[in-house]
Amino acid sequence: MFAQQLMNGLMLGGIYALVAVSFTLTIGILNFLNFSIPALFMLGGVVSCALLAAGVPAVGAAAGALAATALASLLVERCTFRWLSTSDPHIPLVSSLGFLIFFENLVLVYFGSDAVGYPSPFARASVKVADLTVSLPQSGGFLLALVLVALCYVLLKYTKLGRGLRSIAESPAIAEMLGVKVGWTVSSVYLVSGLLAGIGGILFGISYLQVSWDMGSEVALKGVSAMVLGGMGNVWGAVLGALIIAIIEVMTIAYLNSEAVNVFVYGLLLLIIAFCPQGLLGDRAKTAERM
């Protein structure tokens, strides 16, 4: 049973990791906590669900959902970060929160308040490996999440766009003086983070066969916690934090009860922050400089 629950935790951790990396990109590069990410996660799941229910093939439904998520993310970037970049720092934060509420209530009007069954093209396909039952949609989603995070790391570390993003993280003004197209580069951050969140929403629907207007809220809390637990601004730290949180969540449900999940998850988070405020893979040197 322990091995089975460990595997279930890893599968759930892949979804949390995509959301955690989405938050990591915006706060690590732009120093901005984008509150609209839970809504983008939700849009990925809900739009793909609606398209599948309308008879659209799986690939077309996923593409349509990601297109909707990308447009929504760019709209948030235009109306929060770009237009309000010279305003008080709290204004873009509140504006992104407004988009979260707007998107959630837009879907609430269309879908209603009840969870909707997700017509997954993979149904409940699974295989037996020794005594373990391996869900093919969940294991495929986990592997896809790891591949996407790895590609995101390569993008940040070894490409021209990544160098531009890192220079903006240090100083947008100096980056612009050095020839970096700040506006286009910032838009790419929102686009990538929005697509990661949207893919997470699609994988959630495929894995757990239901979506709802508020599906992003709890996942976002776990994603932010994973980001802090792993180390702010560290992509692989966000993945590590997501896997730890997901495993603790699954184990708590299996061996205790679902009501105790948040006690253990957030209790661990507070404990680690108390003794390791920079996170598990955080930059201790930068933390010392801030202190």
PDB file of N, CA and C in Angstrom, residues 100-177:
ATOM      1  N   LEU A 100      -8.545  36.793 -11.644  1.00  0.00           N
ATOM      2  CA  LEU A 100      -8.872  35.486 -11.084  1.00  0.00           C
ATOM      3  C   LEU A 100     -10.370  35.387 -10.793  1.00  0.00           C
ATOM      4  N   ILE A 101     -10.904  36.387 -10.124  1.00  0.00           N
ATOM      5  CA  ILE A 101     -12.325  36.387  -9.781  1.00  0.00           C
ATOM      6  C   ILE A 101     -13.187  36.467 -11.037  1.00  0.00           C
ATOM      7  N   PHE A 102     -12.758  37.283 -12.006  1.00  0.00           N
ATOM      8  CA  PHE A 102     -13.516  37.446 -13.253  1.00  0.00           C
ATOM      9  C   PHE A 102     -13.603  36.128 -14.023  1.00  0.00           C
ATOM     10  N   PHE A 103     -12.472  35.472 -14.233  1.00  0.00           N
ATOM     11  CA  PHE A 103     -12.465  34.221 -14.998  1.00  0.00           C
ATOM     12  C   PHE A 103     -13.243  33.124 -14.276  1.00  0.00           C
ATOM     13  N   GLU A 104     -13.076  33.032 -12.958  1.00  0.00           N
ATOM     14  CA  GLU A 104     -13.788  32.002 -12.211  1.00  0.00           C
ATOM     15  C   GLU A 104     -15.295  32.191 -12.291  1.00  0.00           C
ATOM     16  N   ASN A 105     -15.750  33.421 -12.153  1.00  0.00           N
ATOM     17  CA  ASN A 105     -17.196  33.657 -12.192  1.00  0.00           C
ATOM     18  C   ASN A 105     -17.754  33.548 -13.609  1.00  0.00           C
ATOM     19  N   LEU A 106     -16.927  33.835 -14.614  1.00  0.00           N
ATOM     20  CA  LEU A 106     -17.349  33.631 -15.998  1.00  0.00           C
ATOM     21  C   LEU A 106     -17.639  32.147 -16.250  1.00  0.00           C
ATOM     22  N   VAL A 107     -16.751  31.286 -15.765  1.00  0.00           N
ATOM     23  CA  VAL A 107     -16.964  29.845 -15.909  1.00  0.00           C
ATOM     24  C   VAL A 107     -18.103  29.372 -15.014  1.00  0.00           C
ATOM     25  N   LEU A 108     -18.249  29.977 -13.846  1.00  0.00           N
ATOM     26  CA  LEU A 108     -19.337  29.618 -12.937  1.00  0.00           C
ATOM     27  C   LEU A 108     -20.698  29.852 -13.596  1.00  0.00           C
ATOM     28  N   VAL A 109     -20.830  30.947 -14.324  1.00  0.00           N
ATOM     29  CA  VAL A 109     -22.084  31.244 -15.016  1.00  0.00           C
ATOM     30  C   VAL A 109     -22.360  30.209 -16.098  1.00  0.00           C
ATOM     31  N   TYR A 110     -21.304  29.778 -16.806  1.00  0.00           N
ATOM     32  CA  TYR A 110     -21.493  28.858 -17.926  1.00  0.00           C
ATOM     33  C   TYR A 110     -21.669  27.415 -17.461  1.00  0.00           C
ATOM     34  N   PHE A 111     -20.839  26.960 -16.528  1.00  0.00           N
ATOM     35  CA  PHE A 111     -20.832  25.563 -16.107  1.00  0.00           C
ATOM     36  C   PHE A 111     -21.704  25.291 -14.885  1.00  0.00           C
ATOM     37  N   GLY A 112     -21.928  26.316 -14.070  1.00  0.00           N
ATOM     38  CA  GLY A 112     -22.605  26.087 -12.807  1.00  0.00           C
ATOM     39  C   GLY A 112     -21.610  25.788 -11.697  1.00  0.00           C
ATOM     40  N   SER A 113     -22.131  25.621 -10.503  1.00  0.00           N
ATOM     41  CA  SER A 113     -21.268  25.463  -9.330  1.00  0.00           C
ATOM     42  C   SER A 113     -20.839  24.021  -9.085  1.00  0.00           C
ATOM     43  N   ASP A 114     -21.490  23.048  -9.718  1.00  0.00           N
ATOM     44  CA  ASP A 114     -21.148  21.644  -9.491  1.00  0.00           C
ATOM     45  C   ASP A 114     -19.987  21.208 -10.377  1.00  0.00           C
ATOM     46  N   ALA A 115     -19.232  20.235  -9.880  1.00  0.00           N
ATOM     47  CA  ALA A 115     -18.158  19.666 -10.681  1.00  0.00           C
ATOM     48  C   ALA A 115     -18.739  18.957 -11.899  1.00  0.00           C
ATOM     49  N   VAL A 116     -18.024  19.023 -13.009  1.00  0.00           N
ATOM     50  CA  VAL A 116     -18.479  18.441 -14.273  1.00  0.00           C
ATOM     51  C   VAL A 116     -17.560  17.274 -14.631  1.00  0.00           C
ATOM     52  N   GLY A 117     -18.156  16.180 -15.066  1.00  0.00           N
ATOM     53  CA  GLY A 117     -17.372  15.022 -15.475  1.00  0.00           C
ATOM     54  C   GLY A 117     -16.535  15.327 -16.705  1.00  0.00           C
ATOM     55  N   TYR A 118     -15.287  14.891 -16.677  1.00  0.00           N
ATOM     56  CA  TYR A 118     -14.363  15.149 -17.781  1.00  0.00           C
ATOM     57  C   TYR A 118     -14.366  13.949 -18.725  1.00  0.00           C
ATOM     58  N   PRO A 119     -14.772  14.136 -19.978  1.00  0.00           N
ATOM     59  CA  PRO A 119     -14.817  13.007 -20.924  1.00  0.00           C
ATOM     60  C   PRO A 119     -13.432  12.651 -21.449  1.00  0.00           C
ATOM     61  N   SER A 120     -12.624  12.062 -20.588  1.00  0.00           N
ATOM     62  CA  SER A 120     -11.242  11.764 -20.958  1.00  0.00           C
ATOM     63  C   SER A 120     -11.179  10.743 -22.090  1.00  0.00           C
ATOM     64  N   PRO A 121     -10.383  11.000 -23.101  1.00  0.00           N
ATOM     65  CA  PRO A 121     -10.235  10.026 -24.195  1.00  0.00           C
ATOM     66  C   PRO A 121      -9.490   8.769 -23.768  1.00  0.00           C
ATOM     67  N   PHE A 122      -8.866   8.809 -22.579  1.00  0.00           N
ATOM     68  CA  PHE A 122      -8.093   7.659 -22.108  1.00  0.00           C
ATOM     69  C   PHE A 122      -8.844   6.815 -21.085  1.00  0.00           C
ATOM     70  N   ALA A 123     -10.045   7.288 -20.710  1.00  0.00           N
ATOM     71  CA  ALA A 123     -10.863   6.591 -19.719  1.00  0.00           C
ATOM     72  C   ALA A 123     -10.031   6.307 -18.464  1.00  0.00           C
ATOM     73  N   ARG A 124     -10.096   5.074 -17.958  1.00  0.00           N
ATOM     74  CA  ARG A 124      -9.336   4.720 -16.753  1.00  0.00           C
ATOM     75  C   ARG A 124      -8.275   3.664 -17.083  1.00  0.00           C
ATOM     76  N   ALA A 125      -7.579   3.873 -18.181  1.00  0.00           N
ATOM     77  CA  ALA A 125      -6.578   2.903 -18.625  1.00  0.00           C
ATOM     78  C   ALA A 125      -5.480   2.765 -17.574  1.00  0.00           C
ATOM     79  N   SER A 126      -5.142   1.531 -17.253  1.00  0.00           N
ATOM     80  CA  SER A 126      -4.107   1.279 -16.251  1.00  0.00           C
ATOM     81  C   SER A 126      -3.468  -0.081 -16.527  1.00  0.00           C
ATOM     82  N   VAL A 127      -2.307  -0.288 -15.954  1.00  0.00           N
ATOM     83  CA  VAL A 127      -1.608  -1.567 -16.073  1.00  0.00           C
ATOM     84  C   VAL A 127      -1.142  -1.996 -14.685  1.00  0.00           C
ATOM     85  N   LYS A 128      -0.963  -3.296 -14.531  1.00  0.00           N
ATOM     86  CA  LYS A 128      -0.470  -3.833 -13.264  1.00  0.00           C
ATOM     87  C   LYS A 128       1.032  -4.098 -13.388  1.00  0.00           C
ATOM     88  N   VAL A 129       1.797  -3.543 -12.463  1.00  0.00           N
ATOM     89  CA  VAL A 129       3.238  -3.789 -12.388  1.00  0.00           C
ATOM     90  C   VAL A 129       3.510  -4.358 -11.005  1.00  0.00           C
ATOM     91  N   ALA A 130       3.784  -5.656 -10.946  1.00  0.00           N
ATOM     92  CA  ALA A 130       3.881  -6.358  -9.666  1.00  0.00           C
ATOM     93  C   ALA A 130       2.569  -6.161  -8.915  1.00  0.00           C
ATOM     94  N   ASP A 131       2.629  -5.562  -7.729  1.00  0.00           N
ATOM     95  CA  ASP A 131       1.404  -5.319  -6.961  1.00  0.00           C
ATOM     96  C   ASP A 131       0.885  -3.897  -7.124  1.00  0.00           C
ATOM     97  N   LEU A 132       1.484  -3.148  -8.031  1.00  0.00           N
ATOM     98  CA  LEU A 132       1.102  -1.754  -8.201  1.00  0.00           C
ATOM     99  C   LEU A 132       0.163  -1.596  -9.385  1.00  0.00           C
ATOM    100  N   THR A 133      -0.816  -0.722  -9.231  1.00  0.00           N
ATOM    101  CA  THR A 133      -1.695  -0.342 -10.334  1.00  0.00           C
ATOM    102  C   THR A 133      -1.236   1.018 -10.844  1.00  0.00           C
ATOM    103  N   VAL A 134      -0.781   1.051 -12.081  1.00  0.00           N
ATOM    104  CA  VAL A 134      -0.236   2.275 -12.665  1.00  0.00           C
ATOM    105  C   VAL A 134      -1.250   2.852 -13.642  1.00  0.00           C
ATOM    106  N   SER A 135      -1.745   4.041 -13.340  1.00  0.00           N
ATOM    107  CA  SER A 135      -2.671   4.730 -14.237  1.00  0.00           C
ATOM    108  C   SER A 135      -1.887   5.309 -15.406  1.00  0.00           C
ATOM    109  N   LEU A 136      -2.244   4.926 -16.605  1.00  0.00           N
ATOM    110  CA  LEU A 136      -1.510   5.413 -17.774  1.00  0.00           C
ATOM    111  C   LEU A 136      -1.683   6.916 -17.981  1.00  0.00           C
ATOM    112  N   PRO A 137      -2.911   7.471 -17.845  1.00  0.00           N
ATOM    113  CA  PRO A 137      -3.028   8.932 -17.982  1.00  0.00           C
ATOM    114  C   PRO A 137      -2.211   9.691 -16.945  1.00  0.00           C
ATOM    115  N   GLN A 138      -2.222   9.206 -15.695  1.00  0.00           N
ATOM    116  CA  GLN A 138      -1.485   9.910 -14.646  1.00  0.00           C
ATOM    117  C   GLN A 138       0.024   9.788 -14.836  1.00  0.00           C
ATOM    118  N   SER A 139       0.500   8.586 -15.178  1.00  0.00           N
ATOM    119  CA  SER A 139       1.936   8.413 -15.381  1.00  0.00           C
ATOM    120  C   SER A 139       2.401   9.186 -16.604  1.00  0.00           C
ATOM    121  N   GLY A 140       1.591   9.191 -17.664  1.00  0.00           N
ATOM    122  CA  GLY A 140       1.933   9.992 -18.840  1.00  0.00           C
ATOM    123  C   GLY A 140       1.968  11.473 -18.523  1.00  0.00           C
ATOM    124  N   GLY A 141       1.010  11.920 -17.712  1.00  0.00           N
ATOM    125  CA  GLY A 141       0.995  13.327 -17.303  1.00  0.00           C
ATOM    126  C   GLY A 141       2.200  13.693 -16.463  1.00  0.00           C
ATOM    127  N   PHE A 142       2.626  12.771 -15.588  1.00  0.00           N
ATOM    128  CA  PHE A 142       3.800  13.026 -14.760  1.00  0.00           C
ATOM    129  C   PHE A 142       5.056  13.171 -15.614  1.00  0.00           C
ATOM    130  N   LEU A 143       5.224  12.272 -16.565  1.00  0.00           N
ATOM    131  CA  LEU A 143       6.391  12.343 -17.446  1.00  0.00           C
ATOM    132  C   LEU A 143       6.358  13.606 -18.300  1.00  0.00           C
ATOM    133  N   LEU A 144       5.165  13.969 -18.788  1.00  0.00           N
ATOM    134  CA  LEU A 144       5.038  15.194 -19.581  1.00  0.00           C
ATOM    135  C   LEU A 144       5.392  16.412 -18.740  1.00  0.00           C
ATOM    136  N   ALA A 145       4.952  16.422 -17.481  1.00  0.00           N
ATOM    137  CA  ALA A 145       5.267  17.549 -16.602  1.00  0.00           C
ATOM    138  C   ALA A 145       6.775  17.689 -16.411  1.00  0.00           C
ATOM    139  N   LEU A 146       7.474  16.575 -16.194  1.00  0.00           N
ATOM    140  CA  LEU A 146       8.925  16.627 -16.015  1.00  0.00           C
ATOM    141  C   LEU A 146       9.626  17.115 -17.283  1.00  0.00           C
ATOM    142  N   VAL A 147       9.142  16.651 -18.439  1.00  0.00           N
ATOM    143  CA  VAL A 147       9.738  17.087 -19.705  1.00  0.00           C
ATOM    144  C   VAL A 147       9.536  18.584 -19.902  1.00  0.00           C
ATOM    145  N   LEU A 148       8.346  19.081 -19.593  1.00  0.00           N
ATOM    146  CA  LEU A 148       8.061  20.511 -19.763  1.00  0.00           C
ATOM    147  C   LEU A 148       8.914  21.363 -18.825  1.00  0.00           C
ATOM    148  N   VAL A 149       9.075  20.906 -17.603  1.00  0.00           N
ATOM    149  CA  VAL A 149       9.919  21.647 -16.656  1.00  0.00           C
ATOM    150  C   VAL A 149      11.366  21.651 -17.133  1.00  0.00           C
ATOM    151  N   ALA A 150      11.840  20.512 -17.640  1.00  0.00           N
ATOM    152  CA  ALA A 150      13.204  20.443 -18.153  1.00  0.00           C
ATOM    153  C   ALA A 150      13.389  21.387 -19.333  1.00  0.00           C
ATOM    154  N   LEU A 151      12.418  21.435 -20.237  1.00  0.00           N
ATOM    155  CA  LEU A 151      12.491  22.351 -21.373  1.00  0.00           C
ATOM    156  C   LEU A 151      12.473  23.799 -20.909  1.00  0.00           C
ATOM    157  N   CYS A 152      11.681  24.078 -19.890  1.00  0.00           N
ATOM    158  CA  CYS A 152      11.630  25.432 -19.334  1.00  0.00           C
ATOM    159  C   CYS A 152      12.996  25.811 -18.745  1.00  0.00           C
ATOM    160  N   TYR A 153      13.645  24.862 -18.056  1.00  0.00           N
ATOM    161  CA  TYR A 153      14.973  25.117 -17.490  1.00  0.00           C
ATOM    162  C   TYR A 153      15.985  25.391 -18.593  1.00  0.00           C
ATOM    163  N   VAL A 154      15.948  24.585 -19.648  1.00  0.00           N
ATOM    164  CA  VAL A 154      16.857  24.792 -20.784  1.00  0.00           C
ATOM    165  C   VAL A 154      16.611  26.150 -21.419  1.00  0.00           C
ATOM    166  N   LEU A 155      15.344  26.516 -21.552  1.00  0.00           N
ATOM    167  CA  LEU A 155      14.989  27.821 -22.114  1.00  0.00           C
ATOM    168  C   LEU A 155      15.602  28.957 -21.308  1.00  0.00           C
ATOM    169  N   LEU A 156      15.496  28.859 -19.995  1.00  0.00           N
ATOM    170  CA  LEU A 156      16.014  29.919 -19.127  1.00  0.00           C
ATOM    171  C   LEU A 156      17.540  29.941 -19.089  1.00  0.00           C
ATOM    172  N   LYS A 157      18.151  28.782 -19.198  1.00  0.00           N
ATOM    173  CA  LYS A 157      19.592  28.675 -18.950  1.00  0.00           C
ATOM    174  C   LYS A 157      20.427  28.866 -20.210  1.00  0.00           C
ATOM    175  N   TYR A 158      19.926  28.402 -21.356  1.00  0.00           N
ATOM    176  CA  TYR A 158      20.811  28.289 -22.505  1.00  0.00           C
ATOM    177  C   TYR A 158      20.343  29.003 -23.766  1.00  0.00           C
ATOM    178  N   THR A 159      19.273  29.763 -23.717  1.00  0.00           N
ATOM    179  CA  THR A 159      18.784  30.436 -24.927  1.00  0.00           C
ATOM    180  C   THR A 159      18.908  31.949 -24.785  1.00  0.00           C
ATOM    181  N   LYS A 160      18.803  32.617 -25.921  1.00  0.00           N
ATOM    182  CA  LYS A 160      18.843  34.076 -25.925  1.00  0.00           C
ATOM    183  C   LYS A 160      17.690  34.660 -25.124  1.00  0.00           C
ATOM    184  N   LEU A 161      16.512  34.057 -25.268  1.00  0.00           N
ATOM    185  CA  LEU A 161      15.360  34.509 -24.486  1.00  0.00           C
ATOM    186  C   LEU A 161      15.628  34.348 -23.002  1.00  0.00           C
ATOM    187  N   GLY A 162      16.243  33.225 -22.628  1.00  0.00           N
ATOM    188  CA  GLY A 162      16.558  33.000 -21.225  1.00  0.00           C
ATOM    189  C   GLY A 162      17.531  34.027 -20.676  1.00  0.00           C
ATOM    190  N   ARG A 163      18.536  34.394 -21.484  1.00  0.00           N
ATOM    191  CA  ARG A 163      19.478  35.424 -21.027  1.00  0.00           C
ATOM    192  C   ARG A 163      18.766  36.758 -20.844  1.00  0.00           C
ATOM    193  N   GLY A 164      17.833  37.048 -21.749  1.00  0.00           N
ATOM    194  CA  GLY A 164      17.065  38.277 -21.602  1.00  0.00           C
ATOM    195  C   GLY A 164      16.216  38.259 -20.344  1.00  0.00           C
ATOM    196  N   LEU A 165      15.609  37.118 -20.058  1.00  0.00           N
ATOM    197  CA  LEU A 165      14.789  36.993 -18.855  1.00  0.00           C
ATOM    198  C   LEU A 165      15.630  37.157 -17.603  1.00  0.00           C
ATOM    199  N   ARG A 166      16.812  36.566 -17.587  1.00  0.00           N
ATOM    200  CA  ARG A 166      17.680  36.685 -16.411  1.00  0.00           C
ATOM    201  C   ARG A 166      18.168  38.116 -16.235  1.00  0.00           C
ATOM    202  N   SER A 167      18.419  38.817 -17.330  1.00  0.00           N
ATOM    203  CA  SER A 167      18.854  40.211 -17.219  1.00  0.00           C
ATOM    204  C   SER A 167      17.723  41.096 -16.701  1.00  0.00           C
ATOM    205  N   ILE A 168      16.498  40.806 -17.111  1.00  0.00           N
ATOM    206  CA  ILE A 168      15.347  41.564 -16.603  1.00  0.00           C
ATOM    207  C   ILE A 168      15.160  41.305 -15.116  1.00  0.00           C
ATOM    208  N   ALA A 169      15.422  40.058 -14.697  1.00  0.00           N
ATOM    209  CA  ALA A 169      15.303  39.743 -13.278  1.00  0.00           C
ATOM    210  C   ALA A 169      16.288  40.567 -12.449  1.00  0.00           C
ATOM    211  N   GLU A 170      17.468  40.871 -13.031  1.00  0.00           N
ATOM    212  CA  GLU A 170      18.447  41.677 -12.310  1.00  0.00           C
ATOM    213  C   GLU A 170      18.078  43.158 -12.335  1.00  0.00           C
ATOM    214  N   SER A 171      17.765  43.680 -13.518  1.00  0.00           N
ATOM    215  CA  SER A 171      17.407  45.100 -13.641  1.00  0.00           C
ATOM    216  C   SER A 171      16.762  45.338 -15.005  1.00  0.00           C
ATOM    217  N   PRO A 172      15.446  45.601 -15.045  1.00  0.00           N
ATOM    218  CA  PRO A 172      14.779  45.852 -16.328  1.00  0.00           C
ATOM    219  C   PRO A 172      15.362  47.046 -17.068  1.00  0.00           C
ATOM    220  N   ALA A 173      15.739  48.098 -16.333  1.00  0.00           N
ATOM    221  CA  ALA A 173      16.267  49.298 -16.977  1.00  0.00           C
ATOM    222  C   ALA A 173      17.598  49.014 -17.672  1.00  0.00           C
ATOM    223  N   ILE A 174      18.508  48.323 -16.987  1.00  0.00           N
ATOM    224  CA  ILE A 174      19.804  47.992 -17.577  1.00  0.00           C
ATOM    225  C   ILE A 174      19.619  47.013 -18.733  1.00  0.00           C
ATOM    226  N   ALA A 175      18.688  46.066 -18.567  1.00  0.00           N
ATOM    227  CA  ALA A 175      18.432  45.101 -19.645  1.00  0.00           C
ATOM    228  C   ALA A 175      17.981  45.812 -20.911  1.00  0.00           C
ATOM    229  N   GLU A 176      17.149  46.844 -20.756  1.00  0.00           N
ATOM    230  CA  GLU A 176      16.674  47.588 -21.921  1.00  0.00           C
ATOM    231  C   GLU A 176      17.814  48.369 -22.557  1.00  0.00           C
ATOM    232  N   MET A 177      18.717  48.903 -21.730  1.00  0.00           N
ATOM    233  CA  MET A 177      19.879  49.611 -22.255  1.00  0.00           C
ATOM    234  C   MET A 177      20.791  48.677 -23.049  1.00  0.00           C
TER     235      MET A 177
END
